[in-house]
PDB file of C-alpha atoms in Angstrom:
ATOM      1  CA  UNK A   1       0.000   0.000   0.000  1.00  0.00           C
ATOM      2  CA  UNK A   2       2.931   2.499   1.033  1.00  0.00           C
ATOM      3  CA  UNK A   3       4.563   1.441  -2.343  1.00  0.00           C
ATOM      4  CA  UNK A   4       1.625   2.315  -4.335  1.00  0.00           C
ATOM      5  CA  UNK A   5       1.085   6.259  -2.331  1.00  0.00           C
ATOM      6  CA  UNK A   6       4.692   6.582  -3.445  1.00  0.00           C
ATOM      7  CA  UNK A   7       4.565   6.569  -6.842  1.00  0.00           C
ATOM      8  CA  UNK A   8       1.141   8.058  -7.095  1.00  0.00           C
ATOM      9  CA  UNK A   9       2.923  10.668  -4.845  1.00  0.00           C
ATOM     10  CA  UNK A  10       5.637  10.577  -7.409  1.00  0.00           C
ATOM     11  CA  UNK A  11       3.594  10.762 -10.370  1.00  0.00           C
ATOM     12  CA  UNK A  12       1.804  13.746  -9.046  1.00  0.00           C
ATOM     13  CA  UNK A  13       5.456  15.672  -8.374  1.00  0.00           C
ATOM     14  CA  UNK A  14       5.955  15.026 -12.468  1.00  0.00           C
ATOM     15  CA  UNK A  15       2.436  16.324 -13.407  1.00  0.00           C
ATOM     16  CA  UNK A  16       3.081  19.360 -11.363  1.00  0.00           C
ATOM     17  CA  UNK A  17       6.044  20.164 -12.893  1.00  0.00           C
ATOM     18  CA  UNK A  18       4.708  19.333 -15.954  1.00  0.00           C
ATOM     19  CA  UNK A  19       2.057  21.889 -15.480  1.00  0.00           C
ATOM     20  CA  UNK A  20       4.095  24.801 -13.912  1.00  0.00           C
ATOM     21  CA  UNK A  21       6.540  23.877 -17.008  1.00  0.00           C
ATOM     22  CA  UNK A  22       3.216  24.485 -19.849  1.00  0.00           C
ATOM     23  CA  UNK A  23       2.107  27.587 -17.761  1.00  0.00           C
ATOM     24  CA  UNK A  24       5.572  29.020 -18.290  1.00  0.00           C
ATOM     25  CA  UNK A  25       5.830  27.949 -22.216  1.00  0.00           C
ATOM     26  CA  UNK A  26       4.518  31.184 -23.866  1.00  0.00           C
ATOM     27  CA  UNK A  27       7.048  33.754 -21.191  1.00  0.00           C
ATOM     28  CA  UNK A  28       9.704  31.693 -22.425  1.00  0.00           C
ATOM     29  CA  UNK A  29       7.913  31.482 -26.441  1.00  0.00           C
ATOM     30  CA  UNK A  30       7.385  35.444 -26.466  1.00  0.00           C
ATOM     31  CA  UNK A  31      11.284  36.219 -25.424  1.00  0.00           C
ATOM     32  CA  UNK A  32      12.294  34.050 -28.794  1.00  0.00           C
ATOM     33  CA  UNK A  33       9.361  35.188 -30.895  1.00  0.00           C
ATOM     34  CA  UNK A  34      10.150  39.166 -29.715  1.00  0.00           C
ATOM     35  CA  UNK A  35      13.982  38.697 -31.362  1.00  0.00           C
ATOM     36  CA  UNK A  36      12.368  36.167 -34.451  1.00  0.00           C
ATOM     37  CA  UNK A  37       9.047  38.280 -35.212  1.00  0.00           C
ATOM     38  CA  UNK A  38       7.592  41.434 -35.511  1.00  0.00           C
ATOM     39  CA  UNK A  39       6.129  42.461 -32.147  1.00  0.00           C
ATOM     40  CA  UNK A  40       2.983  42.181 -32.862  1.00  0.00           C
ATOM     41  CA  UNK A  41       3.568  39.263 -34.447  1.00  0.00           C
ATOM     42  CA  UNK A  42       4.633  37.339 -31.547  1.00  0.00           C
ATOM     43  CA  UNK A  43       2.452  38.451 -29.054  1.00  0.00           C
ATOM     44  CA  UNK A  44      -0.175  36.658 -30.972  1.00  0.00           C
ATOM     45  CA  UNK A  45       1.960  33.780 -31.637  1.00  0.00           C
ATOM     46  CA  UNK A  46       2.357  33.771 -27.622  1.00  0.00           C
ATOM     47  CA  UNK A  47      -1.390  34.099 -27.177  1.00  0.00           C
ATOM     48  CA  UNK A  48      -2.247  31.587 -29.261  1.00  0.00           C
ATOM     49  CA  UNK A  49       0.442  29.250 -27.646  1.00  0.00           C
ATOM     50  CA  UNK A  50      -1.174  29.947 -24.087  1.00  0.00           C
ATOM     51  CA  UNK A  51      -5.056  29.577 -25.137  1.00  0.00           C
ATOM     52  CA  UNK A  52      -3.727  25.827 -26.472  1.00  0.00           C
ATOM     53  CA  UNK A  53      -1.385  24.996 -23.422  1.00  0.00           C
ATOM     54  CA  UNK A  54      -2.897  26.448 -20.195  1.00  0.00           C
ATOM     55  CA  UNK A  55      -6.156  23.865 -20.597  1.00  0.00           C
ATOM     56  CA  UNK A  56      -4.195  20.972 -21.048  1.00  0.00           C
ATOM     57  CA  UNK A  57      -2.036  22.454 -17.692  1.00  0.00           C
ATOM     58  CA  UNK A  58      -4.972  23.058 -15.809  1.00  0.00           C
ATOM     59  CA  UNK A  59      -6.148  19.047 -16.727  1.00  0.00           C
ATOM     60  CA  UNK A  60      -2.497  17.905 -15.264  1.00  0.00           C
ATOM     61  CA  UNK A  61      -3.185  20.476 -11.805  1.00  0.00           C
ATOM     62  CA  UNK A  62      -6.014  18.592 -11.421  1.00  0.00           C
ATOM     63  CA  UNK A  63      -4.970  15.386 -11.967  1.00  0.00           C
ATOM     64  CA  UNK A  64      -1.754  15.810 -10.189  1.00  0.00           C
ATOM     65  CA  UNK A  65      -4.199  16.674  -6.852  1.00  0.00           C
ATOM     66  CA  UNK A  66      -6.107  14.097  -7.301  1.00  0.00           C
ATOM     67  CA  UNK A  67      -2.691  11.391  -7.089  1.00  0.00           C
ATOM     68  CA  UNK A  68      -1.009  13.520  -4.068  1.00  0.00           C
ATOM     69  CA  UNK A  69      -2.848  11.219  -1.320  1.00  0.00           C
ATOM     70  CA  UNK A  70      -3.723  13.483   0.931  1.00  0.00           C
ATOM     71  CA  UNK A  71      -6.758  11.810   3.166  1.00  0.00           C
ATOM     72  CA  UNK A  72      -8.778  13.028   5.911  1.00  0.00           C
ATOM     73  CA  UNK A  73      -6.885  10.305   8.147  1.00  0.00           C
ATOM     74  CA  UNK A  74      -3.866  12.538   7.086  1.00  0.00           C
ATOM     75  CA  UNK A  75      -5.730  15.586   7.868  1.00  0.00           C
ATOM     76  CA  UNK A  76      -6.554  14.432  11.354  1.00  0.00           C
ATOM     77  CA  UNK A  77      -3.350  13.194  12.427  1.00  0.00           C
ATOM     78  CA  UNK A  78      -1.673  16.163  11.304  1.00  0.00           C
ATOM     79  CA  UNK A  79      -4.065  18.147  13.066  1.00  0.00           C
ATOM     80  CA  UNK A  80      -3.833  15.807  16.645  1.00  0.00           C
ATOM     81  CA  UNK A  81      -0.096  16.653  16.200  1.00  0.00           C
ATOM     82  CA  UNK A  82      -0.516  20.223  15.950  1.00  0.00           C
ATOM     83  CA  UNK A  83      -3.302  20.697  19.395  1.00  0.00           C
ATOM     84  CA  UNK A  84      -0.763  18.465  21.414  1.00  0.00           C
ATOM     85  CA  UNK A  85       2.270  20.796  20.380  1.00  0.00           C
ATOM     86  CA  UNK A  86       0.169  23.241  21.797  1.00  0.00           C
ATOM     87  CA  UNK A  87      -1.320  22.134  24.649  1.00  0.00           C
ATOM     88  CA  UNK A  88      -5.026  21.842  23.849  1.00  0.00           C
TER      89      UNK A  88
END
């Protein structure tokens, strides 16, 4: 069972990379396209680039939650932890 929440663990690390790597595509698109193309040019280029990628990116966030494991059982024991620390 622990072998199985690490990779899912694991796989969600890669898909949120993967996202935060698609979300940052068209910053790092528009600094080539701004020395390649007109300006205008390749803000569209970049725009286009970003209404394509960011749904996909948003489709990995959410599956990468989904995989990250985090159950109420978690939640509680995390939050027993925390009133002991502090006396309540």
């Amino acid at each position: 069972m622990q072998t199985q929440t690490l990779k899912n663990a694991k796989a969600a690390v890669f898909l949120y990379r993967s996202a935060v790597c698609l979300l940052i595509l068209p910053v790092a698109c528009l600094v080539w396209a701004l020395q390649t193309y007109p300006p205008l040019d390749a803000c569209w280029l970049c725009l286009s680039l970003a209404i394509y990628g960011w749904p996909f990116a948003g489709v990995l966030f959410i599956i990468a939650v989904g995989l990250r494991g985090n159950t109420p059982d978690h939640h509680l024991e995390q939050d027993t932890g925390f009133r002991e620390a502090h006396g309540h």
